[in-house]
mmCIF file of C-alpha atoms and ligand atoms in Angstrom:
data_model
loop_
_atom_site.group_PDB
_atom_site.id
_atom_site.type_symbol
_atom_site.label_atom_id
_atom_site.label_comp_id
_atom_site.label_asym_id
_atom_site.label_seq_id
_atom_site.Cartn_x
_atom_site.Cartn_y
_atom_site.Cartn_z
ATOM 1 C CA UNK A 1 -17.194 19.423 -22.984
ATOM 2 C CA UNK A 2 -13.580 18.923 -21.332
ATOM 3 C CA UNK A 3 -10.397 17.324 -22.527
ATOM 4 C CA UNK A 4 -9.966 13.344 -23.159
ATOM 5 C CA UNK A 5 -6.712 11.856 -22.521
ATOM 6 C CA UNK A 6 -5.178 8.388 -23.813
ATOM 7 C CA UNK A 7 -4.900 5.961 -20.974
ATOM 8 C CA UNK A 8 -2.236 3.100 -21.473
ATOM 9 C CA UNK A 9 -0.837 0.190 -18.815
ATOM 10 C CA UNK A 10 3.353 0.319 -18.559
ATOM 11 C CA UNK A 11 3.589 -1.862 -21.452
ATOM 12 C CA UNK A 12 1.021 -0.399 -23.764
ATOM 13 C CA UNK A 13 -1.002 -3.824 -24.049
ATOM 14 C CA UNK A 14 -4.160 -1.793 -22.483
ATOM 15 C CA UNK A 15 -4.911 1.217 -23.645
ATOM 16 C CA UNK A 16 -8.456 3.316 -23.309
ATOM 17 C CA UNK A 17 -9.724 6.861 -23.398
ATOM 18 C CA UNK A 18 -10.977 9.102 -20.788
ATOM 19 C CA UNK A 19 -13.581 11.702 -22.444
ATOM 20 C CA UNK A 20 -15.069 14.775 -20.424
ATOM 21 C CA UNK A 21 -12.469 15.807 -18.483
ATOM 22 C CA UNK A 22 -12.114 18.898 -16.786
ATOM 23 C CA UNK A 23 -11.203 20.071 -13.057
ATOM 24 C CA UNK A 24 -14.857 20.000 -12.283
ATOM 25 C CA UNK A 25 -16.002 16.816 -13.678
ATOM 26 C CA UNK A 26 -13.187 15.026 -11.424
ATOM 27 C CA UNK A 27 -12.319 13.802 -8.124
ATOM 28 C CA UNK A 28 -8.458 14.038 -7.961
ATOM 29 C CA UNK A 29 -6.747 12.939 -4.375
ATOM 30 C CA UNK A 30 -3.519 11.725 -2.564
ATOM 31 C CA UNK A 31 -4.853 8.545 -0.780
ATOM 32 C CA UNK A 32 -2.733 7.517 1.533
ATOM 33 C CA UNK A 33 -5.026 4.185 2.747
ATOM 34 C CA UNK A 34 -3.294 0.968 3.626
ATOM 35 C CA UNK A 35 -5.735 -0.887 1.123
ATOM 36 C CA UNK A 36 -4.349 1.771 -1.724
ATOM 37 C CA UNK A 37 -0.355 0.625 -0.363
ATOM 38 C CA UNK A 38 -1.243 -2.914 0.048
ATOM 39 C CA UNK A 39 -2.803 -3.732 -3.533
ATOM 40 C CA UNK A 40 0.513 -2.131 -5.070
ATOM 41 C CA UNK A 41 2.508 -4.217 -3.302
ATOM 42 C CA UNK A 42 0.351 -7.167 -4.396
ATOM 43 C CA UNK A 43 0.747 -6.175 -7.341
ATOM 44 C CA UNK A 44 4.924 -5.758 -6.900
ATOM 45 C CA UNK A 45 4.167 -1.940 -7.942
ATOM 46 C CA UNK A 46 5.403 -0.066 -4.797
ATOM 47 C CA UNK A 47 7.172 2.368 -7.357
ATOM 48 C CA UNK A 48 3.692 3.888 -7.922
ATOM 49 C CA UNK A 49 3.290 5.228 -4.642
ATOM 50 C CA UNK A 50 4.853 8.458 -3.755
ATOM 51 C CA UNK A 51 7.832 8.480 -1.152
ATOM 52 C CA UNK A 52 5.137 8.916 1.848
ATOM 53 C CA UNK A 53 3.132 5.593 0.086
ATOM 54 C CA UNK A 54 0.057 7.802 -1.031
ATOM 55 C CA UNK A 55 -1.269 7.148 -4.802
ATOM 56 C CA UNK A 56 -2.411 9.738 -6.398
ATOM 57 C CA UNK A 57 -6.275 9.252 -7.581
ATOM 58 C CA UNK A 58 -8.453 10.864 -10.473
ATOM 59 C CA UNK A 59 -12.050 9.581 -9.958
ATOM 60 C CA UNK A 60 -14.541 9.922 -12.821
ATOM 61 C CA UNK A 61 -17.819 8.573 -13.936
ATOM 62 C CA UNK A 62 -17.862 5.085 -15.308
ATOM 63 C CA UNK A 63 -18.851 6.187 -18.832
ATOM 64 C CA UNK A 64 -16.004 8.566 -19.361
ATOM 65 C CA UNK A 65 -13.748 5.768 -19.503
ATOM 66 C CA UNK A 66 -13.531 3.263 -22.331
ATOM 67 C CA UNK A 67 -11.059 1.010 -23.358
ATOM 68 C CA UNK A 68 -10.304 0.483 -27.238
ATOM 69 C CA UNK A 69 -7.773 -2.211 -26.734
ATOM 70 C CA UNK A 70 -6.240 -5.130 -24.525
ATOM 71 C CA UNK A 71 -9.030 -5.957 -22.621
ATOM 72 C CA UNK A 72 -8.426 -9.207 -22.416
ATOM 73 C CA UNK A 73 -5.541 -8.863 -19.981
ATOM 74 C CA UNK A 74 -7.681 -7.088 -17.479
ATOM 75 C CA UNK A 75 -8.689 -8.523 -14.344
ATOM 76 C CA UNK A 76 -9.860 -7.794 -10.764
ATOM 77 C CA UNK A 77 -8.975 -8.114 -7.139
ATOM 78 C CA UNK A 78 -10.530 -7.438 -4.116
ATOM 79 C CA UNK A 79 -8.449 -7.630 -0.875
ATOM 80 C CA UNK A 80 -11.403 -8.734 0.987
ATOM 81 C CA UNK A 81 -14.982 -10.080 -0.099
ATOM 82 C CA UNK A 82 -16.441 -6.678 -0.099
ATOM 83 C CA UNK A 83 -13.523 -4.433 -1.004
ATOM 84 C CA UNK A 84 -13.004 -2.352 -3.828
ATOM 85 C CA UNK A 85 -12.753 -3.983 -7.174
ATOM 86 C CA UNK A 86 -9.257 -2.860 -7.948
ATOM 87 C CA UNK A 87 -8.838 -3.700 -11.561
ATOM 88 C CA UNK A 88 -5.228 -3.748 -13.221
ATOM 89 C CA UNK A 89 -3.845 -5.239 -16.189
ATOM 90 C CA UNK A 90 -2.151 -8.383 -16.011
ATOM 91 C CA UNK A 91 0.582 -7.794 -18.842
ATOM 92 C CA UNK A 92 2.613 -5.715 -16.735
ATOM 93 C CA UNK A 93 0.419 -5.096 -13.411
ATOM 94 C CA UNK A 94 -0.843 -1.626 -14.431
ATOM 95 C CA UNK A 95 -3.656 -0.444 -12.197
ATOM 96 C CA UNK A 96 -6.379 0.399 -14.485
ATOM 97 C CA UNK A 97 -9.338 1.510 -12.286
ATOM 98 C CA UNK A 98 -10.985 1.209 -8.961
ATOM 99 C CA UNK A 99 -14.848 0.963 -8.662
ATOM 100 C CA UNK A 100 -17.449 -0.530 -6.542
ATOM 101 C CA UNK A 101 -20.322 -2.266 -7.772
ATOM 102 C CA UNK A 102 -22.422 -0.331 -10.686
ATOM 103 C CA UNK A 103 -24.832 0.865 -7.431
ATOM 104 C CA UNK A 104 -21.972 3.622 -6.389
ATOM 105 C CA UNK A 105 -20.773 4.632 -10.120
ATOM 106 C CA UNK A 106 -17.207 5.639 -9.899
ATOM 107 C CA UNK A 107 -13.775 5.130 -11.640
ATOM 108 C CA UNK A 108 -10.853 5.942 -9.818
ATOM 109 C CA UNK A 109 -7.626 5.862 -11.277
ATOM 110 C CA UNK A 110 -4.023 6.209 -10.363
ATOM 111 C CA UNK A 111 -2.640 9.215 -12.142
ATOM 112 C CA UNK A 112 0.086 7.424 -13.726
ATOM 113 C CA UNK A 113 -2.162 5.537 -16.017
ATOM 114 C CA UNK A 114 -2.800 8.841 -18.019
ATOM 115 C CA UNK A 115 -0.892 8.902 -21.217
ATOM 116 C CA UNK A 116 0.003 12.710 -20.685
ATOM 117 C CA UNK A 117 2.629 14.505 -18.659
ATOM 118 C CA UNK A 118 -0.079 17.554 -18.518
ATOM 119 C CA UNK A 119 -2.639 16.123 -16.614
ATOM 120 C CA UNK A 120 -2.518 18.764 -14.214
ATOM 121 C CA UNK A 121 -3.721 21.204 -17.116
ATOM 122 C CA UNK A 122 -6.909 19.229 -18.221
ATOM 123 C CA UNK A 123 -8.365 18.107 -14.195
ATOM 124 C CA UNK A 124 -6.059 20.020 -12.017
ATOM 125 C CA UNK A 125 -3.803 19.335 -9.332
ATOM 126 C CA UNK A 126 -5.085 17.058 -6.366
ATOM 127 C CA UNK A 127 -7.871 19.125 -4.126
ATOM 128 C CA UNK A 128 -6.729 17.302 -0.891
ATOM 129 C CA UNK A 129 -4.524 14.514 0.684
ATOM 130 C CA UNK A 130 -6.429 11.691 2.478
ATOM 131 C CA UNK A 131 -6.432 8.659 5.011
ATOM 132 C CA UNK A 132 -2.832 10.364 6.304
ATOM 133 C CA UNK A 133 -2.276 8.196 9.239
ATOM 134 C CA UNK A 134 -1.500 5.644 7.155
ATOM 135 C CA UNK A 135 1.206 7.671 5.520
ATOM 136 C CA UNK A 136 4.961 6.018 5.784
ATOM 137 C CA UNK A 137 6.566 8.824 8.199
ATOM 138 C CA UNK A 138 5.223 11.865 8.709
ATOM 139 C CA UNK A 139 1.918 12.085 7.571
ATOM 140 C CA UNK A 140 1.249 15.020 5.180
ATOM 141 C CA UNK A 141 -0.391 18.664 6.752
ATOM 142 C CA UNK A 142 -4.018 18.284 6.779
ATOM 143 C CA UNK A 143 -3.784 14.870 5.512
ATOM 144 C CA UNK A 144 -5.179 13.295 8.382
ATOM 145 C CA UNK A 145 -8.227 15.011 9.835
ATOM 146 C CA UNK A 146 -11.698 14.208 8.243
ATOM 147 C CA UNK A 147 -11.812 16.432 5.582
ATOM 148 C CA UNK A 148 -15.845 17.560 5.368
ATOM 149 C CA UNK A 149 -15.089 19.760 2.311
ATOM 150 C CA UNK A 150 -13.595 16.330 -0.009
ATOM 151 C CA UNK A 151 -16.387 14.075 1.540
ATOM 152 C CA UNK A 152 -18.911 16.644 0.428
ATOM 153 C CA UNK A 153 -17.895 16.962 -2.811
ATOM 154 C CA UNK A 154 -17.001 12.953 -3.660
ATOM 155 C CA UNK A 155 -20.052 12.414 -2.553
ATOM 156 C CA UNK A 156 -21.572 15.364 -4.466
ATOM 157 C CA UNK A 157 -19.736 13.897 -7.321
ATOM 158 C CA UNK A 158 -20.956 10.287 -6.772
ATOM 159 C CA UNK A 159 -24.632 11.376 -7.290
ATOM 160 C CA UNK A 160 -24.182 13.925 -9.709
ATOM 161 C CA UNK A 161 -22.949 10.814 -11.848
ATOM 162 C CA UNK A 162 -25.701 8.706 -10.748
ATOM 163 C CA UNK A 163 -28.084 11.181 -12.262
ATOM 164 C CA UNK A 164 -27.175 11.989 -15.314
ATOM 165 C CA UNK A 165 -27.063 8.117 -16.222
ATOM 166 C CA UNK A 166 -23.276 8.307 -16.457
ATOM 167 C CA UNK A 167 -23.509 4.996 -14.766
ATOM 168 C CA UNK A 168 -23.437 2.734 -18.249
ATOM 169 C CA UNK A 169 -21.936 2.060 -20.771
ATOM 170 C CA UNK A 170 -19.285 0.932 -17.785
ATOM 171 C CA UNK A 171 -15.532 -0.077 -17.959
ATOM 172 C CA UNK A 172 -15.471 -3.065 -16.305
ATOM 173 C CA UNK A 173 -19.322 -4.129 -15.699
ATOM 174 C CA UNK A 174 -21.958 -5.430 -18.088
ATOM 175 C CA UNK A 175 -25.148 -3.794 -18.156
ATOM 176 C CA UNK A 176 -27.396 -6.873 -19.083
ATOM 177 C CA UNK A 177 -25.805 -8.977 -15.773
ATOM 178 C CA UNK A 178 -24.862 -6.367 -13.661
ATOM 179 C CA UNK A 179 -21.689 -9.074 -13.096
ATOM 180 C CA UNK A 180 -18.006 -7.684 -13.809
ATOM 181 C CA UNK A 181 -16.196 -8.284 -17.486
ATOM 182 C CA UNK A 182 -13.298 -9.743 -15.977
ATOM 183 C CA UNK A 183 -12.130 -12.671 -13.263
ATOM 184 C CA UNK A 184 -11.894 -11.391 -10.584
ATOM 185 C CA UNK A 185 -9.696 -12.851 -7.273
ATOM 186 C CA UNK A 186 -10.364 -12.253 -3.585
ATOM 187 C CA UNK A 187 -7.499 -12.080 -1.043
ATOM 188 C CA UNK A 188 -7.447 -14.924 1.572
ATOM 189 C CA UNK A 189 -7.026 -13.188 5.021
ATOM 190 C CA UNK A 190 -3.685 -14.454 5.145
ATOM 191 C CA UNK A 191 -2.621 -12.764 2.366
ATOM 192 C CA UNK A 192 -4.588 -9.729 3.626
ATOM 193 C CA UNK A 193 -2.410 -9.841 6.832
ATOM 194 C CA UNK A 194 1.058 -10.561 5.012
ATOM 195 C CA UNK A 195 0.837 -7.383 3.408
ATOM 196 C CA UNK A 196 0.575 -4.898 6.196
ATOM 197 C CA UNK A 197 4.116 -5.497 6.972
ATOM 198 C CA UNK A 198 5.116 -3.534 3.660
ATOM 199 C CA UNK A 199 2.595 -0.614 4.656
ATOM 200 C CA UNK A 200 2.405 2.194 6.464
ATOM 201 C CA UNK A 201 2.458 3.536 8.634
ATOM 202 C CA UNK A 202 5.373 2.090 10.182
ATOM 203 C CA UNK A 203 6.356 -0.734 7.375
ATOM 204 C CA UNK A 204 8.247 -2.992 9.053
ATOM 205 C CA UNK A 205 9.162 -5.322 5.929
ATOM 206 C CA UNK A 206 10.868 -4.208 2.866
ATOM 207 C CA UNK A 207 9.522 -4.191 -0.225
ATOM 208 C CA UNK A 208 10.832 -7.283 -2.263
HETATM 209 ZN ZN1 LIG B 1 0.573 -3.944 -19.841
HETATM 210 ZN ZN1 LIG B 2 -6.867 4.435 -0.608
#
């Protein structure tokens, strides 16, 4: 039924499990979007991009992912009123998960956050490199065409997910409400627009 892997933030406040895993039952991708850059500089995490600013993303269905402790330091933010939840934990500004409402049932999560230095063996390496143009210098080959093949098989993914109820129990929304677990903040616009200056694909601030 796949491997599970510990999850933990940098401090070890949050931790969770991941159950099911396997290079099939994954989504694993270099994003290289400037929403992906700009919530880790929010978040003062720039070290958890790679040298081009990509993160490095394992998506997975809601109910593979638990947490067993520290859930009281998680919250949300959305960098604009219908963005991504982008949920991270406040202890040490960890990301812990990305999702959209329960609707579109997926966790994505940075790579990092797995408690392993074998995650390769258990979902594989990363099946493609997205959103390129955004990259910080020279975007990565193939990185930056529309790539059919990963859009057909998140999506693929996405309902695959949908159907087999692997919607609920989820991470970081309640079943009864629908409504997320946690506070959650949205980004003024300002704040928005003062981060582009730290992203690609020509940053033109440094990172403080
Ligand atoms: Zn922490
Ligand atoms: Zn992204």
């Amino acid at each position: 039924m796949g491997g599970s892997i510990e999850l933990r933030c940098g401090c070890g406040e949050v931790r969770g499990t991941a159950t099911g895993l396997s290079p099939r039952a994954v989504n694993r991708v270099v994003c290289y979007c400037d929403d992906c850059q700009a919530f880790a500089h929010q978040l003062g995490r720039a070290d958890l991009l790679n040298a081009k600013g990509g993160s490095d993303i394992v998506q997975m269905a809601p109910a593979a992912l638990s947490f067993t402790r520290g859930q009281q330091h998680i919250i949300g933010l959305r960098l604009k009123p219908n963005g991504l939840y982008r949920w991270y934990a406040r202890c040490c500004n960890t990301p812990v998960g990305n999702t959209l409402t329960p609707r579109i049932p997926f966790v994505g999560l940075l790579a990092s956050t797995f408690d392993t230095p074998r995650l390769d063996d258990v979902v594989g390496a990363p099946s493609g490199e997205i959103f390129g143009k955004y990259a910080v210098g020279e975007p990565p080959p193939g990185s930056t065409r529309l790539n059919l093949g990963l859009l057909l098989r998140a999506i693929g993914k996405l309902l695959g997910w949908r159907l087999k109820g692997r919607t609920w129990p989820h991470p970081f929304f309640s079943r009864e409400t629908g409504e997320p677990l946690h506070a959650v903040t949205v980004l003024t616009q300002e704040q928005r627009e003062a981060l582009r200056a730290l992203c690609g694909p020509r940053p033109s601030a440094a990172s403080p």
